[in-house]
PDB file of C-alpha atoms in Angstrom:
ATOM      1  CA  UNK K   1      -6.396  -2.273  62.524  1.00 84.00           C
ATOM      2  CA  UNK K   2      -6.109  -0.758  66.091  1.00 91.00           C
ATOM      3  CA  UNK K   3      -8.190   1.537  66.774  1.00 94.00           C
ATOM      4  CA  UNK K   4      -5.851   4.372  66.840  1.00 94.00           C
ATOM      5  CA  UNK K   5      -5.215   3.667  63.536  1.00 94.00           C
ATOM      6  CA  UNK K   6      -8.544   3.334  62.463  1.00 95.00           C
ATOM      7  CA  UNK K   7      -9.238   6.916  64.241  1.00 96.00           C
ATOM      8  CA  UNK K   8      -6.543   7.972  62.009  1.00 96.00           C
ATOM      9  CA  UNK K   9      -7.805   6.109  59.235  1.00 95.00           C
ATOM     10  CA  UNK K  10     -11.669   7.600  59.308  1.00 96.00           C
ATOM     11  CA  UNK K  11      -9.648  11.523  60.170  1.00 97.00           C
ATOM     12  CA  UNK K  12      -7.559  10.827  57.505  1.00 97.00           C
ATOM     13  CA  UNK K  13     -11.071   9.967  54.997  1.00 96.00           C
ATOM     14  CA  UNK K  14     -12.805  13.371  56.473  1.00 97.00           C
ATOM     15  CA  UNK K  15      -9.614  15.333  55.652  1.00 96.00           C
ATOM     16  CA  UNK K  16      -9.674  14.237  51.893  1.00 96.00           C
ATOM     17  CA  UNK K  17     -13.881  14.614  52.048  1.00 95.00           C
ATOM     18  CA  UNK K  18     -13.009  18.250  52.638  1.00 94.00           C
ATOM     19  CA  UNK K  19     -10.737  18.642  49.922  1.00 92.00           C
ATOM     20  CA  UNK K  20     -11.846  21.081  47.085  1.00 86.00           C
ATOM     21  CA  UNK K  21     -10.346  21.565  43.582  1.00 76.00           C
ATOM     22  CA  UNK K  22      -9.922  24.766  42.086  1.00 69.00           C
ATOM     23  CA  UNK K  23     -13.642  24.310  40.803  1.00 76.00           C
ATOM     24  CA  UNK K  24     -14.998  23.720  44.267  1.00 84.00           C
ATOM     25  CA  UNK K  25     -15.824  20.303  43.366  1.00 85.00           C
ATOM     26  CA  UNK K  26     -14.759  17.753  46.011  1.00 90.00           C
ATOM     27  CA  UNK K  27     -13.067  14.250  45.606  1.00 91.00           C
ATOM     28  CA  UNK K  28     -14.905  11.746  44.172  1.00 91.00           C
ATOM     29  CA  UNK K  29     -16.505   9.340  46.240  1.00 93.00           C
ATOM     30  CA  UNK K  30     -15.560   6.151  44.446  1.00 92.00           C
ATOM     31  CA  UNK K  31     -11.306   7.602  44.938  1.00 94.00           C
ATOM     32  CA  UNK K  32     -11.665   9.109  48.758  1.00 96.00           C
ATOM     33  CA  UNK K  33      -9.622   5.598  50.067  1.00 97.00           C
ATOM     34  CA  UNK K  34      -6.907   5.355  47.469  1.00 97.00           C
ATOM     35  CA  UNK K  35      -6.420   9.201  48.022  1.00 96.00           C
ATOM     36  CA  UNK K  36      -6.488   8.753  51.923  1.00 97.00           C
ATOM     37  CA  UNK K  37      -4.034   5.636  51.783  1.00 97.00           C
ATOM     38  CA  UNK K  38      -1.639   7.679  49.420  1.00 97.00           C
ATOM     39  CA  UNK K  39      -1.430  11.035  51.475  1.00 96.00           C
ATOM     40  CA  UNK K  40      -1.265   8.873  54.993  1.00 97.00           C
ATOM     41  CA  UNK K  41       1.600   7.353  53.010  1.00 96.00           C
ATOM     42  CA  UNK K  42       3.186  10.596  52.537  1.00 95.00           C
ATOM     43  CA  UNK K  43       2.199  11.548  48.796  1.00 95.00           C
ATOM     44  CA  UNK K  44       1.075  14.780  47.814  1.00 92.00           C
ATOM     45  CA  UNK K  45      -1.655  14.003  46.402  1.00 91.00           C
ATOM     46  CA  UNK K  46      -2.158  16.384  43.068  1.00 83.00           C
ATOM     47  CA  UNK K  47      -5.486  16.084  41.966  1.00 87.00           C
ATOM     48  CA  UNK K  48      -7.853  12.823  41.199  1.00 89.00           C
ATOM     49  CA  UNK K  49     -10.705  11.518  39.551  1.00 88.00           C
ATOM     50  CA  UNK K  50     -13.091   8.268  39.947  1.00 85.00           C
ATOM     51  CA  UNK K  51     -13.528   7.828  36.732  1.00 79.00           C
ATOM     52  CA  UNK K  52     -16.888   8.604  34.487  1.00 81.00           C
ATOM     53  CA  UNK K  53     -18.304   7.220  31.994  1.00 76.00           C
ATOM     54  CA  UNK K  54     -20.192  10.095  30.459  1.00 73.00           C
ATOM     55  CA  UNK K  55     -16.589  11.921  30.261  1.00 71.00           C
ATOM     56  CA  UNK K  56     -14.709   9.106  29.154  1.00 67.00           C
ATOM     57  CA  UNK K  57     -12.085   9.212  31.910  1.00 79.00           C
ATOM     58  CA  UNK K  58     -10.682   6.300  34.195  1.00 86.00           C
ATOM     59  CA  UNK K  59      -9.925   6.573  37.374  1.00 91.00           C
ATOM     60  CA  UNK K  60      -6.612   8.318  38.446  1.00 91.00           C
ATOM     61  CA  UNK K  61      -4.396  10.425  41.359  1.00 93.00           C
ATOM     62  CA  UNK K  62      -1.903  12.408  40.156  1.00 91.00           C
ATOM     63  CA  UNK K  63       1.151  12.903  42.992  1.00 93.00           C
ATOM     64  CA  UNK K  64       3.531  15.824  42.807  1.00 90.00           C
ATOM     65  CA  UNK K  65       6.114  16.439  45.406  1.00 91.00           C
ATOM     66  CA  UNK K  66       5.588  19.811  47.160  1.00 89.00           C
ATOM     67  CA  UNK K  67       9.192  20.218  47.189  1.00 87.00           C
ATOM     68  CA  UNK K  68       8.946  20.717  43.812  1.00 88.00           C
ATOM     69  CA  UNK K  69       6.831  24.047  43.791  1.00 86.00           C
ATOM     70  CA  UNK K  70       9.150  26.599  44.931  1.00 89.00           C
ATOM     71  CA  UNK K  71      11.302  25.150  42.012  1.00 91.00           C
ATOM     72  CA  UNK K  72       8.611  25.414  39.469  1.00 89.00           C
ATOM     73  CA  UNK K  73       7.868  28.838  41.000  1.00 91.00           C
ATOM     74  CA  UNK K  74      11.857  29.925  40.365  1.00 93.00           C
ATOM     75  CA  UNK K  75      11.714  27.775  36.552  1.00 93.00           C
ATOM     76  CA  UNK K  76       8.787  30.149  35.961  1.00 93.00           C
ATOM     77  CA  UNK K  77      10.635  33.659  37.184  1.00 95.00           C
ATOM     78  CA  UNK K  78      13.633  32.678  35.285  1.00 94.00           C
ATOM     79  CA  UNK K  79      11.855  32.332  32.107  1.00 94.00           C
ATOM     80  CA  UNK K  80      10.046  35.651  32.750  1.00 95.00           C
ATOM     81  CA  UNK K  81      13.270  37.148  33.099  1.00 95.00           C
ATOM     82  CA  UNK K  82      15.154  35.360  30.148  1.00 94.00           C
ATOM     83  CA  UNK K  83      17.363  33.366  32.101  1.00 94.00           C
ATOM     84  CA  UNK K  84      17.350  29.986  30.460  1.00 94.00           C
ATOM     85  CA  UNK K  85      20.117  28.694  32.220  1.00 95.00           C
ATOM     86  CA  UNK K  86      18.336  29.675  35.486  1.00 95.00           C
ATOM     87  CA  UNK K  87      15.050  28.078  34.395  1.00 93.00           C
ATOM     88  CA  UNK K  88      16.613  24.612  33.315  1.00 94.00           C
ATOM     89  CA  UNK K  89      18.821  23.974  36.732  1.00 95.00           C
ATOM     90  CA  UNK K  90      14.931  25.073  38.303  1.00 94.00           C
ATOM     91  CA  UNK K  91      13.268  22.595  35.894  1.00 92.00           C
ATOM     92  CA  UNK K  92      15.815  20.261  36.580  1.00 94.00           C
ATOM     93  CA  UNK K  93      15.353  19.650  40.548  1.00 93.00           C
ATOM     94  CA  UNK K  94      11.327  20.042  39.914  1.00 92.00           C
ATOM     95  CA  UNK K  95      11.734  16.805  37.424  1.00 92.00           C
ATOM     96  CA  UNK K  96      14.272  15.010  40.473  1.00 93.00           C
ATOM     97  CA  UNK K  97      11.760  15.723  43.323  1.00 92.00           C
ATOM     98  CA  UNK K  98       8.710  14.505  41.578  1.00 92.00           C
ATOM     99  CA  UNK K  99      10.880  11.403  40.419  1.00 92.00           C
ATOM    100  CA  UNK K 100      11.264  10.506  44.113  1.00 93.00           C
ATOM    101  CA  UNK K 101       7.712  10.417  44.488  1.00 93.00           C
ATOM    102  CA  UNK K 102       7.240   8.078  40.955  1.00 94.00           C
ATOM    103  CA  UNK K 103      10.024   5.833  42.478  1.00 94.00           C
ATOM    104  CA  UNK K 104       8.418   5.622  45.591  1.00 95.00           C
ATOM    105  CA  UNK K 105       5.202   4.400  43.520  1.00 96.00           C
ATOM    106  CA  UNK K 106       6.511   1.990  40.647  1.00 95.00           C
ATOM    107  CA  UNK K 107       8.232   0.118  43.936  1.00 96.00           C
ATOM    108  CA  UNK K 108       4.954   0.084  45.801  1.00 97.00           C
ATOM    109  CA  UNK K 109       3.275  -1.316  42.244  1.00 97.00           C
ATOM    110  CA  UNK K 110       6.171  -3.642  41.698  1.00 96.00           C
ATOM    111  CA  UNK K 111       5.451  -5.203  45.072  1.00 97.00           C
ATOM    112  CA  UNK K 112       1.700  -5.275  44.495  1.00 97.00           C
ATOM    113  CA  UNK K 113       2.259  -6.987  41.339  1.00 97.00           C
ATOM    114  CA  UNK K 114       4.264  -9.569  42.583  1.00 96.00           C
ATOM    115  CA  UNK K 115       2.764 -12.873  41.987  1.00 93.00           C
ATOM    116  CA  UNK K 116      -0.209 -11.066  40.777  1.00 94.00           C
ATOM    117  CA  UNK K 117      -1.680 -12.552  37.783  1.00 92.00           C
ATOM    118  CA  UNK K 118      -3.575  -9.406  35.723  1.00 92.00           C
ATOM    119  CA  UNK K 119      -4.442  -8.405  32.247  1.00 90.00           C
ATOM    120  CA  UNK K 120      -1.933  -6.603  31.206  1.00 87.00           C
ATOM    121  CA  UNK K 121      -4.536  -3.843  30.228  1.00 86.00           C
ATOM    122  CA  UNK K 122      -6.490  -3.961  33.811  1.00 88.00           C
ATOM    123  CA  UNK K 123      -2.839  -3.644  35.686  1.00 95.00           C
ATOM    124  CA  UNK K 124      -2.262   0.069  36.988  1.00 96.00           C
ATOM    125  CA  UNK K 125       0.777   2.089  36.233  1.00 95.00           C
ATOM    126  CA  UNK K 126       2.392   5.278  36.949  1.00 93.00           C
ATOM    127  CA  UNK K 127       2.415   7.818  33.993  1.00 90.00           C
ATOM    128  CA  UNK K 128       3.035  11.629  33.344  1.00 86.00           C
ATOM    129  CA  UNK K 129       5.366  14.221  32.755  1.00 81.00           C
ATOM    130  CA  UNK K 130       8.136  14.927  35.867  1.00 79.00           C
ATOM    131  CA  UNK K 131       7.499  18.885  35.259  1.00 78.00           C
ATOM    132  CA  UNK K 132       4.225  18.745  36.288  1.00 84.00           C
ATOM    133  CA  UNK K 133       3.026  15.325  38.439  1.00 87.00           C
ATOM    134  CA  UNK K 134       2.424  11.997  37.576  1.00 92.00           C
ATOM    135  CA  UNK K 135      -0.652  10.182  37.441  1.00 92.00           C
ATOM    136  CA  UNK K 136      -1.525   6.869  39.063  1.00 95.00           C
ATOM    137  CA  UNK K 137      -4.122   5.037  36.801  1.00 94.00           C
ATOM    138  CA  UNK K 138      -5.205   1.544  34.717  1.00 92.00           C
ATOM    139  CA  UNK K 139      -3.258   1.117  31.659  1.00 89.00           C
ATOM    140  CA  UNK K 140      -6.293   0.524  30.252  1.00 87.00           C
ATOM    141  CA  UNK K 141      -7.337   4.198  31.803  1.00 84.00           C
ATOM    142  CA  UNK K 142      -7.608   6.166  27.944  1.00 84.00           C
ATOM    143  CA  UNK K 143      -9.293   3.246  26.059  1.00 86.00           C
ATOM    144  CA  UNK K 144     -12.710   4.662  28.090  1.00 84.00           C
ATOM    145  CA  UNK K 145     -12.569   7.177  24.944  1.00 86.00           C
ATOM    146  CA  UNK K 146     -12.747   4.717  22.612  1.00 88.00           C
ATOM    147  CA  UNK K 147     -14.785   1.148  23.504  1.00 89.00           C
ATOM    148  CA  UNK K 148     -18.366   1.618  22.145  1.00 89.00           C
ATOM    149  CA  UNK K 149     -20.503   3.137  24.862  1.00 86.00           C
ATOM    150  CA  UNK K 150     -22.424  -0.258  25.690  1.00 90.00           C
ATOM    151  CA  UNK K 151     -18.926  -1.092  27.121  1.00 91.00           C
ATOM    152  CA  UNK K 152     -17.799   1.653  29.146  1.00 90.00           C
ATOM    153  CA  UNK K 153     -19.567   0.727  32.415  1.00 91.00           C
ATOM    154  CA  UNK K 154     -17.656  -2.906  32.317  1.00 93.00           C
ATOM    155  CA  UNK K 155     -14.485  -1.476  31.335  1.00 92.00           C
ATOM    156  CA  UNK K 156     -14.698   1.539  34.588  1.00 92.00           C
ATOM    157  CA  UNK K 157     -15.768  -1.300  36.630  1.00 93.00           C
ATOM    158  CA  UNK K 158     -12.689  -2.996  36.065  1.00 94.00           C
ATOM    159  CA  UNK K 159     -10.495  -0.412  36.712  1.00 94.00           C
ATOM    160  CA  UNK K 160     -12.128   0.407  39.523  1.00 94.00           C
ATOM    161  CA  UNK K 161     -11.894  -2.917  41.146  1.00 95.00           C
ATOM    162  CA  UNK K 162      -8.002  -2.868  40.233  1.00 96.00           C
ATOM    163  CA  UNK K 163      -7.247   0.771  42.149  1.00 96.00           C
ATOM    164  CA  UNK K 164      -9.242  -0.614  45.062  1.00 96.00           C
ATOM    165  CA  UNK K 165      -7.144  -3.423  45.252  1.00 97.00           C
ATOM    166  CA  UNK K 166      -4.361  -1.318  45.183  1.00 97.00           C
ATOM    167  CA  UNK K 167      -5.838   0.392  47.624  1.00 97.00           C
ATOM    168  CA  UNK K 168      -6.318  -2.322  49.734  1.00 97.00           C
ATOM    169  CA  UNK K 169      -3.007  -3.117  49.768  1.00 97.00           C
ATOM    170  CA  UNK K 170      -1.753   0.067  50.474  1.00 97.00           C
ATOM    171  CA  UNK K 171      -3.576   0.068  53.386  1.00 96.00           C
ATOM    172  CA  UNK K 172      -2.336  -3.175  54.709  1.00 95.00           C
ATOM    173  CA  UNK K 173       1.345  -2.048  53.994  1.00 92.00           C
ATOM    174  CA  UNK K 174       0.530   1.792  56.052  1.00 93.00           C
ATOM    175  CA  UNK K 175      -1.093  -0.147  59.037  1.00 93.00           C
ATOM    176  CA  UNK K 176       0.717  -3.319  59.260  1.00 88.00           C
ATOM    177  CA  UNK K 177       4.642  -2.089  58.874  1.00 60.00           C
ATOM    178  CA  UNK K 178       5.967  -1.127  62.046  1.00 63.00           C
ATOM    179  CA  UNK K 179       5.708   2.990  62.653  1.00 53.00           C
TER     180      UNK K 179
END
């Protein structure tokens, strides 16, 4: 890296240390890089979690385009006011504008996985409903809730290791392609 992009890349890591849910809790530590690497790659980054054993969750960002919240906003008033047909054509551009952002992601996995030899279970995919966001995560991500306890730590580990690779490799395709 250069070191103006280094500058932005440490700004960019401060901004996303700042960031508060609607909780007040901030981003966890072990997902401040693949949250910086995604929003410097111009995703709107949702909400995210490192993962945690004692909850059972896997690490995960969910992306939503902010394009789509004036349309959720209308969907919303529409169905207030009884106006189905209203509501779906608002529904309707909220699911389009948050599939842009999922395209934009399977093609960045598709290139990541290219070549790449991974469990099927470890790889990372893109998963959620188009109203609301989608969530970037293992595949594996759920089975937390399930593996005996003795387990969990190996499994998070994993996926872990698999988003920072991601990670990684955003990183190299934000700093290294021309701007």
């Amino acid at each position: 890296m250069t070191k103006e992009q280094r500058e932005l890349w440490e700004a960019e890591k401060h901004a996303v240390r700042q960031l508060r849910d609607g909780m007040g809790m901030a981003v966890d530590r072990p997902i401040i890089d693949t949250v910086a690497v995604l929003r410097l790659l111009g995703f709107h980054t949702y909400m995210s979690c490192g993962g945690h054993i004692d909850r059972a969750l896997g690490p995960s960002v969910s992306i939503a385009s902010p394009h789509a919240d004036e349309h959720r906003r209308r969907a919303h008033e529409a169905e207030k006011q009884g106006d189905r047909e209203q509501a779906r054509r608002a529904w309707q551009m909220v699911e389009r504008h948050n599939a842009v952002e999922l395209r934009r992601l399977v093609l960045l996995l598709a290139r990541f996985y290219d070549g790449r030899e991974v469990p099927h279970d470890h790889r990372l995919v893109a998963q959620g409903f188009g109203r609301l966001r989608y969530d970037l995560g293992s595949h594996s991500r759920d089975l937390l809730r399930v593996v005996p306890r003795n387990q969990r730590r190996a499994l998070l580990d994993k996926q872990r290791q698999e988003l920072r690779d991601f990670t990684d490799f955003l990183k190299v395709e934000r700093f290294s392609a021309p701007r």
